[in-house]
Amino acid sequence: MSYKTWMVTPLLVAFFTPFCSANDAAWFPNTPMQSTMEALLEKQPRRAWQELTLTLSQNQIEPIHWQPVKEAILAQSNCGHQLDTSLSAMPPRLTLSFISRSGFSSSGYQIKVSTEETRQGGHFSLVTPQGMSLLSGEIEPHTNYQEWETNELITSPEAGVYYLKYNRNELPVVVSRYDSNHWLNRSTIDSSQIQASLPQLNNGCAKPVVNLQWFDSEYNQVKNKKALEVTSKKITLEQLQPPPNARHLSASTLIFEYQPGVKVEYIHRISLPFSNRDK
C-alpha cells in the first residue's frame, strides 16, 4: 500500500513545540506511521524505532515521508546510541557502509560490511528489502579488522529495511536514500577546487567531514587521511605533495548514524588528478 500523498514533515514540527503533549496523539491521521509518531511524541525513541522498522517492513512508503521521522528518532536517542539493545550475540563494532563513487573512467556504488575487534566468529549475510542476499561472508574470531564488499553496482541501493543476519540473529537496518552523487564534484573551472553540497541533517549526529586520501597502484591507502576545510560550498586544495608510491588521489565525505547493533555510513568519493597519476 502506498501513501505518497501523506506528508509527514509538517507533523514533525508539532513534536518539538511546547504546546504539544502525549494527549494530543489522537489527532494524528490513521496511517501506517501513526504508532511511530505517537511513540516519538511521547519521547520513547526505542519504541518509535521498533514501530518504524515494523511499518517500513510491511508497507511501501516513499522515503521522503519517513526519513524526517527517522532523523527525529535519531535526534531523540543521541544519534541512535540509545537505541542499542546490546545484542550480545552480534559481533562488536559492526559497520554497514553505502558508498557512491565518481571517477575518471567509471561511476558506481558499493556496499561494505566491516568489523573491528571481533571476539566470536560466524556466518553473516546482508539481505535487501526484497529478500535477496546481497553480501555474505565468514567472520573470523579474534581479528582486529575485516571487511567484505559487493561488486560494483550500477544503480543506487534502494532505501528501506535491510536485514543483517549473523548466525541465528537477524538485525533490521533502516537505510535512507541520499543524493550523495552531488555531495562532492570536481570544479570544471578551477582544478584546485572541489564543489561541495553537503547534506543538512537534523539527526543529532556529527556534521559531514571531507578528507583527502592517497592510494598506491593496488588502491591501498598511503599515509593518513587529510581533513579538508569547506568554505562557502567550496574546498580549495593546497599545493599537493603526493607520496612517491601514490598513484591515485580521492576526496571523500562521510555521514553516519547508529542503529541497534550496527553503525551505518553513507560515503561519497571522487577521483582527483595529480602529477604522479600517469607514472
GROMACS .gro file of C-alpha atoms in nm:
model
  279
    1MET     CA    1   0.000   0.000   0.000
    2SER     CA    2   0.138   0.343  -0.094
    3TYR     CA    3   0.076   0.668   0.093
    4LYS     CA    4   0.253   0.912  -0.136
    5THR     CA    5   0.008   1.192  -0.071
    6TRP     CA    6   0.055   1.188   0.304
    7MET     CA    7   0.314   1.443   0.407
    8VAL     CA    8   0.486   1.374   0.738
    9THR     CA    9   0.717   1.675   0.765
   10PRO     CA   10   0.456   1.929   0.885
   11LEU     CA   11   0.350   1.695   1.164
   12LEU     CA   12   0.706   1.663   1.288
   13VAL     CA   13   0.710   2.031   1.372
   14ALA     CA   14   0.446   1.959   1.634
   15PHE     CA   15   0.674   1.716   1.814
   16PHE     CA   16   0.905   1.992   1.921
   17THR     CA   17   0.658   2.266   2.017
   18PRO     CA   18   0.587   2.338   2.385
   19PHE     CA   19   0.211   2.318   2.322
   20CYS     CA   20   0.210   1.952   2.221
   21SER     CA   21   0.180   1.663   2.467
   22ALA     CA   22   0.114   1.290   2.460
   23ASN     CA   23  -0.258   1.363   2.496
   24ASP     CA   24  -0.253   1.518   2.151
   25ALA     CA   25  -0.157   1.191   1.983
   26ALA     CA   26  -0.520   1.119   1.896
   27TRP     CA   27  -0.523   1.385   1.625
   28PHE     CA   28  -0.262   1.204   1.416
   29PRO     CA   29  -0.402   1.063   1.089
   30ASN     CA   30  -0.483   0.694   1.086
   31THR     CA   31  -0.185   0.591   0.870
   32PRO     CA   32   0.081   0.319   0.899
   33MET     CA   33   0.312   0.578   1.063
   34GLN     CA   34   0.069   0.667   1.342
   35SER     CA   35   0.216   0.437   1.610
   36THR     CA   36   0.569   0.553   1.527
   37MET     CA   37   0.476   0.919   1.560
   38GLU     CA   38   0.284   0.866   1.882
   39ALA     CA   39   0.588   0.698   2.041
   40LEU     CA   40   0.811   0.979   1.916
   41LEU     CA   41   0.576   1.239   2.063
   42GLU     CA   42   0.586   1.056   2.396
   43LYS     CA   43   0.969   1.071   2.382
   44GLN     CA   44   1.006   0.694   2.359
   45PRO     CA   45   1.264   0.665   2.080
   46ARG     CA   46   1.325   0.291   2.126
   47ARG     CA   47   0.957   0.212   2.082
   48ALA     CA   48   0.935   0.462   1.795
   49TRP     CA   49   1.225   0.285   1.624
   50GLN     CA   50   1.063  -0.055   1.663
   51GLU     CA   51   0.737   0.081   1.521
   52LEU     CA   52   0.917   0.247   1.230
   53THR     CA   53   1.105  -0.071   1.143
   54LEU     CA   54   0.786  -0.277   1.157
   55THR     CA   55   0.589  -0.026   0.949
   56LEU     CA   56   0.851   0.000   0.674
   57SER     CA   57   0.884  -0.378   0.653
   58GLN     CA   58   0.507  -0.414   0.599
   59ASN     CA   59   0.423  -0.109   0.384
   60GLN     CA   60   0.559   0.065   0.074
   61ILE     CA   61   0.614   0.425   0.180
   62GLU     CA   62   0.828   0.671  -0.011
   63PRO     CA   63   1.147   0.773   0.180
   64ILE     CA   64   1.052   1.141   0.161
   65HIS     CA   65   0.769   1.065   0.404
   66TRP     CA   66   0.959   0.859   0.663
   67GLN     CA   67   1.318   0.991   0.656
   68PRO     CA   68   1.227   1.303   0.863
   69VAL     CA   69   1.072   1.070   1.122
   70LYS     CA   70   1.385   0.858   1.126
   71GLU     CA   71   1.601   1.167   1.178
   72ALA     CA   72   1.379   1.279   1.466
   73ILE     CA   73   1.415   0.940   1.637
   74LEU     CA   74   1.793   0.951   1.597
   75ALA     CA   75   1.797   1.304   1.740
   76GLN     CA   76   1.599   1.187   2.047
   77SER     CA   77   1.839   0.898   2.102
   78ASN     CA   78   2.180   1.069   2.073
   79CYS     CA   79   2.240   0.980   1.707
   80GLY     CA   80   2.095   0.635   1.773
   81HIS     CA   81   2.335   0.538   2.055
   82GLN     CA   82   2.045   0.494   2.296
   83LEU     CA   83   1.857   0.264   2.057
   84ASP     CA   84   2.108  -0.017   2.107
   85THR     CA   85   1.957  -0.319   2.280
   86SER     CA   86   2.303  -0.470   2.338
   87LEU     CA   87   2.261  -0.791   2.142
   88SER     CA   88   2.543  -0.992   2.295
   89ALA     CA   89   2.538  -1.249   2.013
   90MET     CA   90   2.623  -0.988   1.749
   91PRO     CA   91   2.990  -0.910   1.674
   92PRO     CA   92   3.103  -0.579   1.827
   93ARG     CA   93   3.172  -0.271   1.616
   94LEU     CA   94   2.984  -0.389   1.309
   95THR     CA   95   2.967  -0.124   1.032
   96LEU     CA   96   2.750  -0.116   0.719
   97SER     CA   97   2.871   0.133   0.456
   98PHE     CA   98   2.690   0.257   0.144
   99ILE     CA   99   2.945   0.406  -0.097
  100SER     CA  100   2.891   0.612  -0.411
  101ARG     CA  101   3.185   0.690  -0.634
  102SER     CA  102   3.264   0.903  -0.938
  103GLY     CA  103   3.595   0.875  -1.120
  104PHE     CA  104   3.781   0.939  -1.442
  105SER     CA  105   3.656   0.626  -1.616
  106SER     CA  106   3.360   0.496  -1.416
  107SER     CA  107   3.099   0.573  -1.156
  108GLY     CA  108   2.909   0.334  -0.938
  109TYR     CA  109   2.806   0.214  -0.596
  110GLN     CA  110   2.925  -0.042  -0.345
  111ILE     CA  111   2.807  -0.178  -0.012
  112LYS     CA  112   3.059  -0.281   0.251
  113VAL     CA  113   3.032  -0.471   0.580
  114SER     CA  114   3.322  -0.443   0.822
  115THR     CA  115   3.402  -0.547   1.178
  116GLU     CA  116   3.661  -0.448   1.436
  117GLU     CA  117   3.786  -0.633   1.741
  118THR     CA  118   3.561  -0.932   1.683
  119ARG     CA  119   3.562  -1.187   1.963
  120GLN     CA  120   3.346  -1.455   1.807
  121GLY     CA  121   3.313  -1.578   1.452
  122GLY     CA  122   3.026  -1.691   1.237
  123HIS     CA  123   2.848  -1.655   0.906
  124PHE     CA  124   2.677  -1.328   0.810
  125SER     CA  125   2.461  -1.219   0.517
  126LEU     CA  126   2.307  -0.888   0.414
  127VAL     CA  127   1.955  -0.915   0.273
  128THR     CA  128   1.775  -0.645   0.070
  129PRO     CA  129   1.417  -0.525   0.135
  130GLN     CA  130   1.309  -0.770  -0.138
  131GLY     CA  131   1.471  -1.063   0.040
  132MET     CA  132   1.773  -1.100  -0.192
  133SER     CA  133   2.108  -1.189  -0.035
  134LEU     CA  134   2.344  -0.910  -0.139
  135LEU     CA  135   2.661  -0.991   0.052
  136SER     CA  136   2.780  -1.274   0.275
  137GLY     CA  137   3.095  -1.400   0.440
  138GLU     CA  138   3.260  -1.570   0.734
  139ILE     CA  139   3.364  -1.356   1.030
  140GLU     CA  140   3.687  -1.482   1.183
  141PRO     CA  141   3.712  -1.453   1.562
  142HIS     CA  142   3.983  -1.251   1.739
  143THR     CA  143   4.065  -1.040   1.433
  144ASN     CA  144   4.132  -0.667   1.450
  145TYR     CA  145   3.966  -0.569   1.123
  146GLN     CA  146   3.775  -0.749   0.847
  147GLU     CA  147   3.570  -0.622   0.553
  148TRP     CA  148   3.357  -0.751   0.268
  149GLU     CA  149   3.239  -0.554  -0.037
  150THR     CA  150   2.986  -0.613  -0.311
  151ASN     CA  151   3.085  -0.590  -0.673
  152GLU     CA  152   3.021  -0.254  -0.836
  153LEU     CA  153   2.651  -0.170  -0.851
  154ILE     CA  154   2.515   0.030  -1.143
  155THR     CA  155   2.220   0.181  -0.957
  156SER     CA  156   2.200   0.335  -0.614
  157PRO     CA  157   2.100   0.093  -0.336
  158GLU     CA  158   1.734   0.139  -0.253
  159ALA     CA  159   1.603   0.276   0.073
  160GLY     CA  160   1.412   0.057   0.315
  161VAL     CA  161   1.465  -0.216   0.574
  162TYR     CA  162   1.764  -0.440   0.511
  163TYR     CA  163   1.844  -0.740   0.729
  164LEU     CA  164   2.190  -0.821   0.858
  165LYS     CA  165   2.188  -1.186   0.957
  166TYR     CA  166   2.459  -1.325   1.183
  167ASN     CA  167   2.442  -1.690   1.286
  168ARG     CA  168   2.089  -1.718   1.431
  169ASN     CA  169   2.039  -1.344   1.480
  170GLU     CA  170   1.871  -1.101   1.241
  171LEU     CA  171   1.923  -0.726   1.265
  172PRO     CA  172   1.685  -0.494   1.077
  173VAL     CA  173   1.868  -0.189   0.938
  174VAL     CA  174   1.670   0.115   0.817
  175VAL     CA  175   1.861   0.253   0.518
  176SER     CA  176   1.793   0.607   0.394
  177ARG     CA  177   1.814   0.744   0.041
  178TYR     CA  178   2.058   1.030  -0.012
  179ASP     CA  179   2.151   1.206  -0.335
  180SER     CA  180   2.516   1.153  -0.248
  181ASN     CA  181   2.647   1.198  -0.603
  182HIS     CA  182   2.610   1.574  -0.559
  183TRP     CA  183   2.792   1.598  -0.224
  184LEU     CA  184   3.130   1.649  -0.393
  185ASN     CA  185   3.218   1.739  -0.753
  186ARG     CA  186   3.537   1.847  -0.928
  187SER     CA  187   3.527   2.208  -1.041
  188THR     CA  188   3.510   2.244  -1.418
  189ILE     CA  189   3.668   2.590  -1.396
  190ASP     CA  190   3.946   2.559  -1.139
  191SER     CA  191   4.124   2.223  -1.091
  192SER     CA  192   4.237   2.332  -0.745
  193GLN     CA  193   3.878   2.349  -0.619
  194ILE     CA  194   3.608   2.099  -0.527
  195GLN     CA  195   3.242   2.197  -0.524
  196ALA     CA  196   3.069   2.078  -0.206
  197SER     CA  197   2.698   2.039  -0.141
  198LEU     CA  198   2.695   1.851   0.188
  199PRO     CA  199   2.367   1.728   0.341
  200GLN     CA  200   2.198   1.927   0.615
  201LEU     CA  201   2.080   1.674   0.873
  202ASN     CA  202   1.866   1.702   1.186
  203ASN     CA  203   1.952   1.368   1.345
  204GLY     CA  204   2.187   1.480   1.623
  205CYS     CA  205   2.486   1.312   1.454
  206ALA     CA  206   2.820   1.463   1.359
  207LYS     CA  207   2.835   1.702   1.065
  208PRO     CA  208   2.977   1.570   0.736
  209VAL     CA  209   3.355   1.573   0.705
  210VAL     CA  210   3.567   1.582   0.388
  211ASN     CA  211   3.902   1.402   0.365
  212LEU     CA  212   4.181   1.372   0.109
  213GLN     CA  213   4.330   1.024   0.059
  214TRP     CA  214   4.627   0.889  -0.139
  215PHE     CA  215   4.635   0.531  -0.274
  216ASP     CA  216   4.901   0.315  -0.438
  217SER     CA  217   4.856   0.119  -0.763
  218GLU     CA  218   4.667  -0.157  -0.574
  219TYR     CA  219   4.437   0.102  -0.410
  220ASN     CA  220   4.590   0.056  -0.068
  221GLN     CA  221   4.581   0.375   0.134
  222VAL     CA  222   4.912   0.564   0.153
  223LYS     CA  223   4.965   0.777   0.463
  224ASN     CA  224   4.681   0.909   0.676
  225LYS     CA  225   4.371   1.093   0.560
  226LYS     CA  226   4.391   1.470   0.548
  227ALA     CA  227   4.090   1.672   0.660
  228LEU     CA  228   3.980   1.947   0.420
  229GLU     CA  229   3.807   2.270   0.516
  230VAL     CA  230   3.478   2.354   0.347
  231THR     CA  231   3.424   2.729   0.288
  232SER     CA  232   3.113   2.862   0.113
  233LYS     CA  233   3.046   2.528  -0.056
  234LYS     CA  234   3.399   2.521  -0.195
  235ILE     CA  235   3.712   2.330  -0.099
  236THR     CA  236   4.044   2.472  -0.214
  237LEU     CA  237   4.324   2.219  -0.246
  238GLU     CA  238   4.664   2.329  -0.126
  239GLN     CA  239   4.981   2.252  -0.321
  240LEU     CA  240   4.969   1.874  -0.350
  241GLN     CA  241   5.275   1.678  -0.242
  242PRO     CA  242   5.199   1.315  -0.327
  243PRO     CA  243   5.400   1.036  -0.162
  244PRO     CA  244   5.644   0.866  -0.406
  245ASN     CA  245   5.431   0.549  -0.432
  246ALA     CA  246   5.097   0.729  -0.468
  247ARG     CA  247   4.912   0.658  -0.791
  248HIS     CA  248   4.556   0.762  -0.708
  249LEU     CA  249   4.405   1.053  -0.520
  250SER     CA  250   4.049   1.093  -0.396
  251ALA     CA  251   3.836   1.320  -0.182
  252SER     CA  252   3.556   1.168   0.021
  253THR     CA  253   3.281   1.279   0.253
  254LEU     CA  254   3.103   1.077   0.517
  255ILE     CA  255   2.791   1.088   0.732
  256PHE     CA  256   2.699   0.820   0.983
  257GLU     CA  257   2.441   0.711   1.237
  258TYR     CA  258   2.396   0.433   1.491
  259GLN     CA  259   2.124   0.171   1.493
  260PRO     CA  260   2.082  -0.128   1.726
  261GLY     CA  261   2.391  -0.344   1.678
  262VAL     CA  262   2.533  -0.154   1.380
  263LYS     CA  263   2.690   0.171   1.265
  264VAL     CA  264   2.560   0.287   0.926
  265GLU     CA  265   2.775   0.504   0.699
  266TYR     CA  266   2.695   0.690   0.377
  267ILE     CA  267   3.008   0.781   0.179
  268HIS     CA  268   3.076   0.964  -0.147
  269ARG     CA  269   3.420   0.953  -0.310
  270ILE     CA  270   3.555   1.135  -0.616
  271SER     CA  271   3.883   1.085  -0.803
  272LEU     CA  272   4.117   1.381  -0.838
  273PRO     CA  273   4.402   1.444  -1.086
  274PHE     CA  274   4.762   1.487  -0.973
  275SER     CA  275   5.109   1.477  -1.129
  276ASN     CA  276   5.201   1.119  -1.028
  277ARG     CA  277   4.888   0.968  -1.175
  278ASP     CA  278   5.032   0.853  -1.507
  279LYS     CA  279   5.380   0.748  -1.385
   0.00000   0.00000   0.00000
